[in-house]
Structure formats: structure tokens, C-alpha cells
Short mmCIF file of C-alpha atoms in Angstrom, two decimals:
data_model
loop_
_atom_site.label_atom_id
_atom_site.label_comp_id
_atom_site.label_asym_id
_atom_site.label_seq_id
_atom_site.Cartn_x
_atom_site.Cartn_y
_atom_site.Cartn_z
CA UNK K 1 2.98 262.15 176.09
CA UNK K 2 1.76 266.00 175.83
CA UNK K 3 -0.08 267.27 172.79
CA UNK K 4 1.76 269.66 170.87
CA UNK K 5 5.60 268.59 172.33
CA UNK K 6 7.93 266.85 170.39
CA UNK K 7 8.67 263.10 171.42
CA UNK K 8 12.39 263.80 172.04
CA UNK K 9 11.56 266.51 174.48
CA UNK K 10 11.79 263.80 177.24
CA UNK K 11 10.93 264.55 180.67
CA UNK K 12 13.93 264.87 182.18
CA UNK K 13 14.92 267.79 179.39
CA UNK K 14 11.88 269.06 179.78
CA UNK K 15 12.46 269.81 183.69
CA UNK K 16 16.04 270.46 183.01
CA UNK K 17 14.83 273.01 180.02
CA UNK K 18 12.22 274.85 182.64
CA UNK K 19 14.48 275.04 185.69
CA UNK K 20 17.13 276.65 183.60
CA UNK K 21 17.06 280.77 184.25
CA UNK K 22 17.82 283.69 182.05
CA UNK K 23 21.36 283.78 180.77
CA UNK K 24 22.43 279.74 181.33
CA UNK K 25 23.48 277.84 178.80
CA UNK K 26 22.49 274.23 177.29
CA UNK K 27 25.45 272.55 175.17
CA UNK K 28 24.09 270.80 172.00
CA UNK K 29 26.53 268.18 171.88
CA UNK K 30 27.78 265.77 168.60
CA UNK K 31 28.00 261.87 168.60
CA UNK K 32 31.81 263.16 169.38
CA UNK K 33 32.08 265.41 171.81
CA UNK K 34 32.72 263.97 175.78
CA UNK K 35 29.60 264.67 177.21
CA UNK K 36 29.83 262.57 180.49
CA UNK K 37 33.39 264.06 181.08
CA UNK K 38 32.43 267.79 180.91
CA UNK K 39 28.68 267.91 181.70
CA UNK K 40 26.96 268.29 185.20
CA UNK K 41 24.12 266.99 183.85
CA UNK K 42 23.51 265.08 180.52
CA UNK K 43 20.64 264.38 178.79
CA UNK K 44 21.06 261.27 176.43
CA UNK K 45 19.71 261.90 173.08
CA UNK K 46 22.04 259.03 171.06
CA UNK K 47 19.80 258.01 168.36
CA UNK K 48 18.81 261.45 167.07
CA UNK K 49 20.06 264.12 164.70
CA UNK K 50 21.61 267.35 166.26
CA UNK K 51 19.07 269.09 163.90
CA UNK K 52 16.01 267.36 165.38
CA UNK K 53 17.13 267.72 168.72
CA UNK K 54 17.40 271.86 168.01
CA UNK K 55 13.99 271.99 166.08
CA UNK K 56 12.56 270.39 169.71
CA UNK K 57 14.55 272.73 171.56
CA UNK K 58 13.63 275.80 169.86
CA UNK K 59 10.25 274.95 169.69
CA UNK K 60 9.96 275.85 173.85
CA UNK K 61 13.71 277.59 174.38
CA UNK K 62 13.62 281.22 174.40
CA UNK K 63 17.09 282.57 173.70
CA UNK K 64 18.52 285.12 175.19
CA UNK K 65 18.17 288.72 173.54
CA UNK K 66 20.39 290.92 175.82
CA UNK K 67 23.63 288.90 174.65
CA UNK K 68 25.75 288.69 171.69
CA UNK K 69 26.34 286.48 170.41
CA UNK K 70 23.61 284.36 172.30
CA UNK K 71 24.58 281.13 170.48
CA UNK K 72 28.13 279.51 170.02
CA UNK K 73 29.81 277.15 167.94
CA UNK K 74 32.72 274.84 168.20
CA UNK K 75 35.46 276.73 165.79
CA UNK K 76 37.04 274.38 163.19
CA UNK K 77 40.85 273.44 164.52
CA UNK K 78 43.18 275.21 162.18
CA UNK K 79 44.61 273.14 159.45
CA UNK K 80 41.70 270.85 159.72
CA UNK K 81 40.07 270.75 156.53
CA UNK K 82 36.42 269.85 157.00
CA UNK K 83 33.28 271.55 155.61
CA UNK K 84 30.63 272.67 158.17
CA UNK K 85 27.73 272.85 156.44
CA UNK K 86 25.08 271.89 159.57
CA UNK K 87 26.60 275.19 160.76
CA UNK K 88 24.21 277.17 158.36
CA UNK K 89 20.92 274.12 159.14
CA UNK K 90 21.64 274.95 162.89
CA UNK K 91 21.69 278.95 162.13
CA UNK K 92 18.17 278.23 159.90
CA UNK K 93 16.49 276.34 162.58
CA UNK K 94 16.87 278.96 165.05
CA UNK K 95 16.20 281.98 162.64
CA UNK K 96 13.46 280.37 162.27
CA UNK K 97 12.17 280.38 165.52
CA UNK K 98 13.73 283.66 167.13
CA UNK K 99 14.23 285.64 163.97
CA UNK K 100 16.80 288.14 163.58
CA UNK K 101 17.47 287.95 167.25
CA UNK K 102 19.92 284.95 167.02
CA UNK K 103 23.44 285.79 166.74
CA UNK K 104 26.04 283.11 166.34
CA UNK K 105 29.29 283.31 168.04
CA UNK K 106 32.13 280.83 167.42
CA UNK K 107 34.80 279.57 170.23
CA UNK K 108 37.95 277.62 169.55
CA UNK K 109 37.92 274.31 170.35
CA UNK K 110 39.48 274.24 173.94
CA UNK K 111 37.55 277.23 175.06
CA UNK K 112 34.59 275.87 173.93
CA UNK K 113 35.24 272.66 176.19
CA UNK K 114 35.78 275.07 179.02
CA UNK K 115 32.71 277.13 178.94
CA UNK K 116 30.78 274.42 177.93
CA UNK K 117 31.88 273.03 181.69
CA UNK K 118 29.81 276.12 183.31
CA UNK K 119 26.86 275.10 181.12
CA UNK K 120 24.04 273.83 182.67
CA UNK K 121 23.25 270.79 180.91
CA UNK K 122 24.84 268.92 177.70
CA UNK K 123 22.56 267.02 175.57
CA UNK K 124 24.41 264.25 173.91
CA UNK K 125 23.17 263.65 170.36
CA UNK K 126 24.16 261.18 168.11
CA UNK K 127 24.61 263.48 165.20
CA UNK K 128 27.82 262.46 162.93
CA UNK K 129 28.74 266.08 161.02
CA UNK K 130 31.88 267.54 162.71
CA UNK K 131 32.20 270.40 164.32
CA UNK K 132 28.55 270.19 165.17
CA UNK K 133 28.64 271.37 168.71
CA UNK K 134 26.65 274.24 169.74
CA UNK K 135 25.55 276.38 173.12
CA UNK K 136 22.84 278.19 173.47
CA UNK K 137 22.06 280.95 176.45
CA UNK K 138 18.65 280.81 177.62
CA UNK K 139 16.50 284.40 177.25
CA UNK K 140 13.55 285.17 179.26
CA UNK K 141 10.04 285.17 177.80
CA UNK K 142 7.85 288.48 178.25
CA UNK K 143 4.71 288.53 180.16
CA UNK K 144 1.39 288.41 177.83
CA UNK K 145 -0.27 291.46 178.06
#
């Protein structure tokens, strides 16, 4: 245990967290999505919220300020009526830690599967909301003066 970290920033997403470098990308992944199949490296995060996971996240992730949009979510398929509202707890959670700099992209389903392929790590969450997938691209943090 470290003072000050949040329990379900495990070790291995911890190292996997610091060796990532400016401009890769982490998939935040639902109870749903096929983690194993798509990701070269998963973290297992089953018994926790997607929300809780991000608050962890965010809490040591720096995202990236040169892109936009810098984060991405899963678009709803059309014709499939479902409400998103973790969409606007996900967008609150990381306003809240990066401010204004956080701009939210969204990718349709398929495309999302593919670029979340190139990402380099999927955490697999067992969060239940739909459509509650989400990449982020890593920024870079400035040197303290």
C-alpha cells in the first residue's frame, strides 16, 4: 500500500500507467466490452465501477493537451435506444481533474474496437451502464519550476 493512492491503482496499472508515453492511449473498458480479445495488455478491474476506476485514474493520469478530442467514447449503435447518462459522470470526473482541457470525442462502435486495438492497455471494469467504454490519450506533465 502507498499513502495517498487509491487501492484499485494496483501495481501492475500502476507500472503499466507510468511506462505509458505522451500521446498512448488506455481503454476504460465496461463489464461488456471483449477485453482479452482486443487488448495487448489487460488490467482486471471486475468488481469495480467504471467511475471509480476513472476517479483512480485521473487522480495520477495526465491527459493529453495537444489533441482533440483527447478522450473518446463508444458511440451509441443507431436505432439502439439506450440512455447514456455515465457519459456526462465520466465527462465530470475528468473536468474535474484536468479542467477545461478535456475534450470528449465519440467513435462508432466498430472503430472504436479498432483503435482501441492500438491502445496500450484495456482495463476491464465490471461496470454494467452501456455504452460505457472510454479511451483516454495520455499528456505529458510539465517540469516544476
Amino acid at each position: 500500500m502507498l499513502k495517498g493512492l487509491s487501492p484499485l491503482l494496483t501495481p501492475e496499472l500502476l507500472k503499466i500507467l507510468c511506462e505509458m508515453g505522451h500521446g498512448d492511449e488506455i481503454v476504460l473498458a465496461d463489464g461488456n466490452f471483449p477485453s482479452e480479445a482486443i487488448g495487448q495488455r489487460v488490467v482486471r478491474l471486475d468488481a469495480h465501477a467504471g467511475t471509480d476506476v476513472l476517479k483512480a485514474i485521473m487522480s495520477v493520469f495526465p491527459i493529453d493537451t495537444y489533441s482533440d478530442p483527447n478522450a473518446f467514447l463508444m458511440e451509441v449503435v443507431p436505432g439502439d435506444n439506450v440512455e447514456t447518462p455515465i457519459w456526462d459522470e465520466y465527462s465530470h470526473i475528468m473536468k474535474e481533474s484536468e479542467g477545461e482541457t478535456v475534450r470528449i470525442g465519440h467513435i462508432e462502435r466498430f472503430a472504436f474496437y479498432e483503435r482501441a486495438k492500438n491502445a496500450y492497455a484495456v482495463i476491464a471494469t465490471g461496470e454494467t451502464a452501456l455504452y460505457a467504454n472510454l479511451i483516454l490519450k495520455k499528456g505529458v506533465i510539465s517540469p516544476v519550476k
